[in-house]
CSV table of C-alpha atoms in Angstrom, one decimal:
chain,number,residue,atom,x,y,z
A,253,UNK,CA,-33.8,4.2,-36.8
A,254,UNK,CA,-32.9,5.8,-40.0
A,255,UNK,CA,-30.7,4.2,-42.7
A,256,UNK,CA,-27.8,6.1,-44.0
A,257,UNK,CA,-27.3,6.6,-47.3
A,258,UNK,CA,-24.5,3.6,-47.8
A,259,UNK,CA,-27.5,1.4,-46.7
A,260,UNK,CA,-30.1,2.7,-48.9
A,261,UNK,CA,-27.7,2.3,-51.6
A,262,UNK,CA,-27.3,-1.4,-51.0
A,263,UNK,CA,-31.2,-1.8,-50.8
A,264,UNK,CA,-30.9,0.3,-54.7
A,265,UNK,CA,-29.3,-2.7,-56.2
A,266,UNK,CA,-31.0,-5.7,-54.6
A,267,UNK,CA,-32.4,-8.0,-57.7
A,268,UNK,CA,-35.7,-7.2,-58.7
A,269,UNK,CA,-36.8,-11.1,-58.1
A,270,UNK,CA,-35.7,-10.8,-54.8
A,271,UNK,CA,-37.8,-9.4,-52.0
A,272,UNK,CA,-36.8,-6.7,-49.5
A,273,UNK,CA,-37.1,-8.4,-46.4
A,274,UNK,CA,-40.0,-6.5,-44.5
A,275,UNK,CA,-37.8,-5.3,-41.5
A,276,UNK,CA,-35.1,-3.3,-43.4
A,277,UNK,CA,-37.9,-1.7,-46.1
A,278,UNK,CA,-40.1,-0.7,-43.0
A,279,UNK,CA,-36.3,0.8,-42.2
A,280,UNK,CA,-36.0,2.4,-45.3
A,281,UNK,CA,-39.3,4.0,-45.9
A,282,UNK,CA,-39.1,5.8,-42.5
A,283,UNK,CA,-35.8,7.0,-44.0
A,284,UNK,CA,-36.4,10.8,-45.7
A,285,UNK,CA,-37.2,11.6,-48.6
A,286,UNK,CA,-39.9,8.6,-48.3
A,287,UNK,CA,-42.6,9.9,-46.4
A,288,UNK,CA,-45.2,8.0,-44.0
A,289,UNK,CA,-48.1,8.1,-46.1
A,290,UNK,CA,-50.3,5.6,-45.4
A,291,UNK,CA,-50.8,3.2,-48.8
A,292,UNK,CA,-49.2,5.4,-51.4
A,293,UNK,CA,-46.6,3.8,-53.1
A,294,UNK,CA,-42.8,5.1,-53.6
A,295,UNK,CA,-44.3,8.9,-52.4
A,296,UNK,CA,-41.0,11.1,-51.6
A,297,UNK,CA,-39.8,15.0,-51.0
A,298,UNK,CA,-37.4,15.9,-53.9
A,299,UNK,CA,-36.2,18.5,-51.7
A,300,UNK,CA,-35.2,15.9,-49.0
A,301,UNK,CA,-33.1,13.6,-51.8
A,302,UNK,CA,-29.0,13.9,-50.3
A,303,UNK,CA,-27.6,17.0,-51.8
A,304,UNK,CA,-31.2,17.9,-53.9
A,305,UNK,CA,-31.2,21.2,-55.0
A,306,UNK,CA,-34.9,21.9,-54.6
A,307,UNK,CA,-36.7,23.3,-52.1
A,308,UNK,CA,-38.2,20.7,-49.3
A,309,UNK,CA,-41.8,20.6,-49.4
A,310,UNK,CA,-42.0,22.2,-52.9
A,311,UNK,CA,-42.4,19.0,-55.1
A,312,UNK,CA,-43.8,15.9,-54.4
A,313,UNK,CA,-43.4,12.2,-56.6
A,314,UNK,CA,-45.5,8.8,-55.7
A,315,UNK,CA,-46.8,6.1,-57.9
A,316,UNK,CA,-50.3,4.2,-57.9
A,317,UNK,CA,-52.1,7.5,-56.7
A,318,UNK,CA,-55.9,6.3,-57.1
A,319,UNK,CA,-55.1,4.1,-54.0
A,320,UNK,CA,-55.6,7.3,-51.9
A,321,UNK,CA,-59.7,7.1,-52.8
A,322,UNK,CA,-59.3,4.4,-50.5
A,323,UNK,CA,-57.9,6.0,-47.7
A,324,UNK,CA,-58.8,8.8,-45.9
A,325,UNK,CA,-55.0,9.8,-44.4
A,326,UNK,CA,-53.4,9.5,-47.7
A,327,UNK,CA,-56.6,12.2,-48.7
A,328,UNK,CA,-55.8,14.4,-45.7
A,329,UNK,CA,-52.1,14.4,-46.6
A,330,UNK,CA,-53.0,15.3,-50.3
A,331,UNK,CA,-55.2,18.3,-49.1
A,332,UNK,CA,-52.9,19.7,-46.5
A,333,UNK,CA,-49.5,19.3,-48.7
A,334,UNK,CA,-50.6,19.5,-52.2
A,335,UNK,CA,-51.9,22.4,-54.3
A,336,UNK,CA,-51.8,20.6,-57.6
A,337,UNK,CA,-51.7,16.6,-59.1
A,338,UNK,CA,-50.1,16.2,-62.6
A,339,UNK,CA,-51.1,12.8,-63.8
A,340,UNK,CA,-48.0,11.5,-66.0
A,341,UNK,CA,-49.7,8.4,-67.1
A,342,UNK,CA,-51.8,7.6,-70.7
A,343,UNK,CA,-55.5,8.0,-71.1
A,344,UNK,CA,-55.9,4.5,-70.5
A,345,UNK,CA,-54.0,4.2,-67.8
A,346,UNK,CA,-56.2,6.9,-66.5
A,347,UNK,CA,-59.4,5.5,-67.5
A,348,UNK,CA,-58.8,2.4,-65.4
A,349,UNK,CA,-57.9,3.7,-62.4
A,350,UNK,CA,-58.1,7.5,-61.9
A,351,UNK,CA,-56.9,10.1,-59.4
A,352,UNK,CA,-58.9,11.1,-56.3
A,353,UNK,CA,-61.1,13.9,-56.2
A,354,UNK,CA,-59.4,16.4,-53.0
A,355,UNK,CA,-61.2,19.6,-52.5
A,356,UNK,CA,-58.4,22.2,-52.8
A,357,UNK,CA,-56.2,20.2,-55.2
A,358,UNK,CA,-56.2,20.9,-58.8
A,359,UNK,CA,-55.9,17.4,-61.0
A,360,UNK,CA,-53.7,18.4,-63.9
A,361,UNK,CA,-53.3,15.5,-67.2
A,362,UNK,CA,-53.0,15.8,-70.7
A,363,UNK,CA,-52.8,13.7,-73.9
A,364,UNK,CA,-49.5,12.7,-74.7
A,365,UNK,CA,-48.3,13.6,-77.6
A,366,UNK,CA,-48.6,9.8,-79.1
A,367,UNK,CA,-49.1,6.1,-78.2
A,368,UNK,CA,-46.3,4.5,-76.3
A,369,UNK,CA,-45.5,1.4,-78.1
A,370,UNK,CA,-44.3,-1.5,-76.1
A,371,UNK,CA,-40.5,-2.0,-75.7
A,372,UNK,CA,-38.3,-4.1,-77.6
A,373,UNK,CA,-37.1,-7.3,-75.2
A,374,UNK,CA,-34.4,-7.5,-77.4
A,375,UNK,CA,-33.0,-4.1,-76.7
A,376,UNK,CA,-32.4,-5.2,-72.9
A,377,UNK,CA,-30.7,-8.1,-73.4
A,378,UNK,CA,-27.1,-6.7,-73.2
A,379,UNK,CA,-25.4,-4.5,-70.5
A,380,UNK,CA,-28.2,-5.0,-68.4
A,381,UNK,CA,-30.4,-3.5,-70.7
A,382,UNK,CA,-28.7,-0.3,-71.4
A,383,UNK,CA,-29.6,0.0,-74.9
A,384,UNK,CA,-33.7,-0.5,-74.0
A,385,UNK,CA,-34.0,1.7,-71.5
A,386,UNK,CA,-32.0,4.5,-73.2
A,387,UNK,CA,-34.7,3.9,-76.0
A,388,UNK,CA,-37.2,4.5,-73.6
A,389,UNK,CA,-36.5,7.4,-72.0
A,390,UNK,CA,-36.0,9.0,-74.9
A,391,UNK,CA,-39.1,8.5,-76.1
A,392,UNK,CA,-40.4,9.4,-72.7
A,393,UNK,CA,-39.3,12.9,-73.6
A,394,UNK,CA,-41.1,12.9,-76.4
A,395,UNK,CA,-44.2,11.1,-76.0
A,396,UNK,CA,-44.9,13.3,-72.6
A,397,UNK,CA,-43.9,17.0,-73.5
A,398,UNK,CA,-47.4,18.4,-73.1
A,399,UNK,CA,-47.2,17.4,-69.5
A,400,UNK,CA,-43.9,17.5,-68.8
A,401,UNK,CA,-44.2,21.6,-70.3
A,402,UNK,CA,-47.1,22.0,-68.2
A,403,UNK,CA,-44.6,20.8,-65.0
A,404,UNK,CA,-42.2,23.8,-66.2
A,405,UNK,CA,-45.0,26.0,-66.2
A,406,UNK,CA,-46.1,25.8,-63.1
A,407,UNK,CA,-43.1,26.1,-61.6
A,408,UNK,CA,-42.3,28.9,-63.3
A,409,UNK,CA,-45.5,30.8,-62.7
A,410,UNK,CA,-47.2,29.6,-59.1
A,411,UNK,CA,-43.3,28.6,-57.3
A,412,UNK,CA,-45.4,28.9,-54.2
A,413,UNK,CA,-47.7,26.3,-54.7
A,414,UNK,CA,-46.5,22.8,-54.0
A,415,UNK,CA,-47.5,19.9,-56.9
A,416,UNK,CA,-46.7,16.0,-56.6
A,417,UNK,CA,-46.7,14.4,-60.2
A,418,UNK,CA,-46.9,10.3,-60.4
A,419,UNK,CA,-47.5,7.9,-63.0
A,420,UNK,CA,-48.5,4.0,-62.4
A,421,UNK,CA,-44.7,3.0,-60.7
A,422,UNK,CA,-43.7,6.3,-60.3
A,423,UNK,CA,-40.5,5.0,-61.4
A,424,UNK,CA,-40.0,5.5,-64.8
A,425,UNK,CA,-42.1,8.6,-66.2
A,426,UNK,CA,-41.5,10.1,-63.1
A,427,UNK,CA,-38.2,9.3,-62.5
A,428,UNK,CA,-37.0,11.2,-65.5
A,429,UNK,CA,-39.3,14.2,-64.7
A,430,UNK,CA,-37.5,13.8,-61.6
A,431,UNK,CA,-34.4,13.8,-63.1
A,432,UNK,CA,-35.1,17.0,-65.2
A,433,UNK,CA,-36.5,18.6,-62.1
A,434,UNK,CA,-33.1,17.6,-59.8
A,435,UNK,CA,-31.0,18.8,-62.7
A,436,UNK,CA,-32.6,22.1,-63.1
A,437,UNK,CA,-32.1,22.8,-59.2
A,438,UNK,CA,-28.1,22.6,-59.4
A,439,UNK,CA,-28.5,18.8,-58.0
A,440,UNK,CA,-25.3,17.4,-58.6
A,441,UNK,CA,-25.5,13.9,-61.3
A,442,UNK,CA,-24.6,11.4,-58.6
A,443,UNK,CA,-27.6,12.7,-56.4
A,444,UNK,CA,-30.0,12.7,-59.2
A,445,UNK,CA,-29.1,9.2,-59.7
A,446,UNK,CA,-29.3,8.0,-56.4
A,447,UNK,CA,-33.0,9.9,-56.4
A,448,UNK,CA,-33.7,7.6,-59.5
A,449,UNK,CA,-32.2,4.1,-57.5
A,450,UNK,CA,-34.9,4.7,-54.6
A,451,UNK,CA,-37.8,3.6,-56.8
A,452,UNK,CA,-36.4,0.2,-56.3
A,453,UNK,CA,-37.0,0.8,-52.6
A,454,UNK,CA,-40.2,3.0,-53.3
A,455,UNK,CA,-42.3,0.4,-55.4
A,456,UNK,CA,-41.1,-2.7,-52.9
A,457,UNK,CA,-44.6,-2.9,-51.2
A,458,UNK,CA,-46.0,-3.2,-54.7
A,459,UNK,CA,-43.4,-5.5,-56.3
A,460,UNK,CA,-45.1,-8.4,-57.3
A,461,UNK,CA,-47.9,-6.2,-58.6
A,462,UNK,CA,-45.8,-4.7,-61.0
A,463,UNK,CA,-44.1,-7.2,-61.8
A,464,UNK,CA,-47.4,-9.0,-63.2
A,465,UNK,CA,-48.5,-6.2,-64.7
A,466,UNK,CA,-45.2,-6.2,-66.9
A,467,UNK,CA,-45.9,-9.5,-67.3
A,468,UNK,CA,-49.5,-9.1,-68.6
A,469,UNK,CA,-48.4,-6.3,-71.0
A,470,UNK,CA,-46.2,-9.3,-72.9
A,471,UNK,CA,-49.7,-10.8,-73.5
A,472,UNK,CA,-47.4,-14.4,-73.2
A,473,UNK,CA,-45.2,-16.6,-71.1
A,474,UNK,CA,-42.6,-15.9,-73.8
A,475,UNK,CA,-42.5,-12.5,-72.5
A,476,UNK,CA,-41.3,-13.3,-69.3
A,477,UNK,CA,-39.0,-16.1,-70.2
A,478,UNK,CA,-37.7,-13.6,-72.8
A,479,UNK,CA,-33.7,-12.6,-71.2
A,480,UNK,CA,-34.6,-8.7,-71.7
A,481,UNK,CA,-37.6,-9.2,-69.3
A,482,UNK,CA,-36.1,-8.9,-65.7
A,483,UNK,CA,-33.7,-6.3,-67.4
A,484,UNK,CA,-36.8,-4.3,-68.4
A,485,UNK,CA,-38.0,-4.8,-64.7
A,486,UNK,CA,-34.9,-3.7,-62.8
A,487,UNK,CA,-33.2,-0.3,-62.3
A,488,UNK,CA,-29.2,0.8,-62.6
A,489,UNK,CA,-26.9,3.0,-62.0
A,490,UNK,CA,-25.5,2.4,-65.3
A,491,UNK,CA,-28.7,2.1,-67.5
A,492,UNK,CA,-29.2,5.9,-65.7
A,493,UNK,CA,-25.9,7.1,-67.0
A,494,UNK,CA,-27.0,5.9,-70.8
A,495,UNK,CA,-29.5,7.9,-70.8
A,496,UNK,CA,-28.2,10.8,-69.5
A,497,UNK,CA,-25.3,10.7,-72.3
A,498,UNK,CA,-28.1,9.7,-74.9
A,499,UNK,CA,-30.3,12.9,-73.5
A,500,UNK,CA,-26.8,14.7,-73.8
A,501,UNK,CA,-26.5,13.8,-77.4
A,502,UNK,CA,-29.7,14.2,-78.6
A,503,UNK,CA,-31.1,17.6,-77.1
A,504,UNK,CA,-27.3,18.9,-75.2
A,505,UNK,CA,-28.6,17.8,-71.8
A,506,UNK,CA,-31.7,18.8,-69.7
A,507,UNK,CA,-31.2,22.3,-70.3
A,508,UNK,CA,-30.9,21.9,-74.0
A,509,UNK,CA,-34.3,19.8,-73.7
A,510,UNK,CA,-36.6,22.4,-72.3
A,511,UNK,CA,-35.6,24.8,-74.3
A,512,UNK,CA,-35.4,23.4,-77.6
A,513,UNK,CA,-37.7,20.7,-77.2
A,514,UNK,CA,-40.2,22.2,-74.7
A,515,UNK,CA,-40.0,25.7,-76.2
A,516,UNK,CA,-39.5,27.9,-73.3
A,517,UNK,CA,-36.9,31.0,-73.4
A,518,UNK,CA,-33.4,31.5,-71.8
A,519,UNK,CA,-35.6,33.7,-69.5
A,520,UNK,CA,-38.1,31.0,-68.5
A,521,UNK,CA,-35.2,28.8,-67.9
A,522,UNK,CA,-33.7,31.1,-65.4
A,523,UNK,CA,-36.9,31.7,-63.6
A,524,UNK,CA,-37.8,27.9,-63.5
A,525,UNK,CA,-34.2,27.2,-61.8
A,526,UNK,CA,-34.3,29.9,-59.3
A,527,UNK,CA,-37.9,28.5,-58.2
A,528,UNK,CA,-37.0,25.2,-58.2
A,529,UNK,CA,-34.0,26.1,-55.6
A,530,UNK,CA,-35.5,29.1,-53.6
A,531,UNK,CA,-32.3,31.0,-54.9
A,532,UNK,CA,-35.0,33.8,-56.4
A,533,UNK,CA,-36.7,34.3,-52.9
């Protein structure tokens, strides 16, 4: 059966050091948006999000995306769901473990527009690491404009053809594409920000994976023991809402961002909303 929302919510906030227990995630990831794709990690609808905006079955987010070469469903669902993959992830990241090859599906990544310098432990030690992960985002928007424009573009020129973007998690990177997609759509905040809490139920299954990869990014057990660490790890509501007033300030909110950071027109803008919500059909 289903969770309801209140339920899902509770999952949202469970401590990242503590496991899900396997009956209530197997419960939540038959809940919509997740979809039943076979190995792919957090994969969800944006359209199917509470109260999203967008148009189901337009726009598609998942994390870990080369573990599809190794299945053949997650392959078929790719080729019968997904015109396009944009790859939010760094040329290394890439390198190491890169996207499948689906006939019909167009593989989309580009350079970002620098190197993504490890975060500061020290900056998630207070207020559950509000001040780190506001740091980060931000420089998400930076770093990843040439992909993030190209995003935009498609949407505003091929509104028919369905994408799904990822990056390793498909928490972070994609969560704020996410959240600049929601946005766009009309999606009211709350709803965007419960669409950025499900990664904590999306990347369950590959928990302790990530969680050593963060680890192994340190490069020491000093790292880890660091108090910032687990903040760095975990996601909240309240973490979301300082970056959303930090996005305000700096670029006057998601609209301000794609057009004065990404460079598209007042006219773009409109065109890219009314595709993203179906309100131009």
């Amino acid at each position: 059966m289903p969770m309801n929302r209140d339920q899902l919510e509770a999952l949202t906030e469970r401590d990242v050091r503590e496991p899900i227990p396997s009956e209530l995630l197997q419960q939540a990831l038959s809940t919509p948006p997740f979809l039943p794709v076979p190995e792919l990690i957090n994969i969800r609808d944006l359209g199917a999000v509470p109260g999203s905006g967008v148009r189901p079955g337009l726009v598609y987010r998942c994390g870990m995306l080369e573990v599809a070469n190794q299945n053949p469903e997650a392959l078929d669902w790719l080729a019968a769901n997904v015109k396009r993959v944009f790859d939010v992830r760094s040329s290394a990241e890439r390198g190491k473990h890169p996207d499948p090859e689906v006939a019909g599906v167009a593989n989309t990544w580009l350079e970002s527009a620098g190197a993504h310098t490890p975060p500061d432990l020290n900056d998630f030690v207070e207020a559950g690491g509000e001040v780190g992960l506001r740091k980060e985002y931000l420089k998400v928007l930076d770093l990843y404009q040439p992909i993030y424009r190209a995003i935009l573009e498609h949407v505003r020129d091929k509104p028919e053809e369905s994408f799904l973007f990822h990056c390793t998690a498909g928490r972070d990177r994609t969560g704020v594409m996410a959240g600049l997609l929601q946005s766009l759509a009309g999606t009211a905040p709350e709803d965007v920000r419960f669409d950025y809490m499900l990664s904590r139920i999306g990347t369950e299954p590959a928990r302790e994976r990530l969680l050593q990869q963060a680890r192994a990014g340190g490069g020491s057990l000093a790292f880890e023991q660091h108090r910032g660490f687990y903040n760095l790890c975990s996601l909240r509501t309240s973490c979301w809402d300082a970056f959303v007033a930090a996005l305000q300030e700096a670029h006057g909110g998601w609209e301000g961002y794609v057009v004065g950071a990404l460079g598209f027109s007042s006219d773009d803008l409109a065109r890219i909303k009314d595709n993203l919500s179906g309100r131009g059909d």
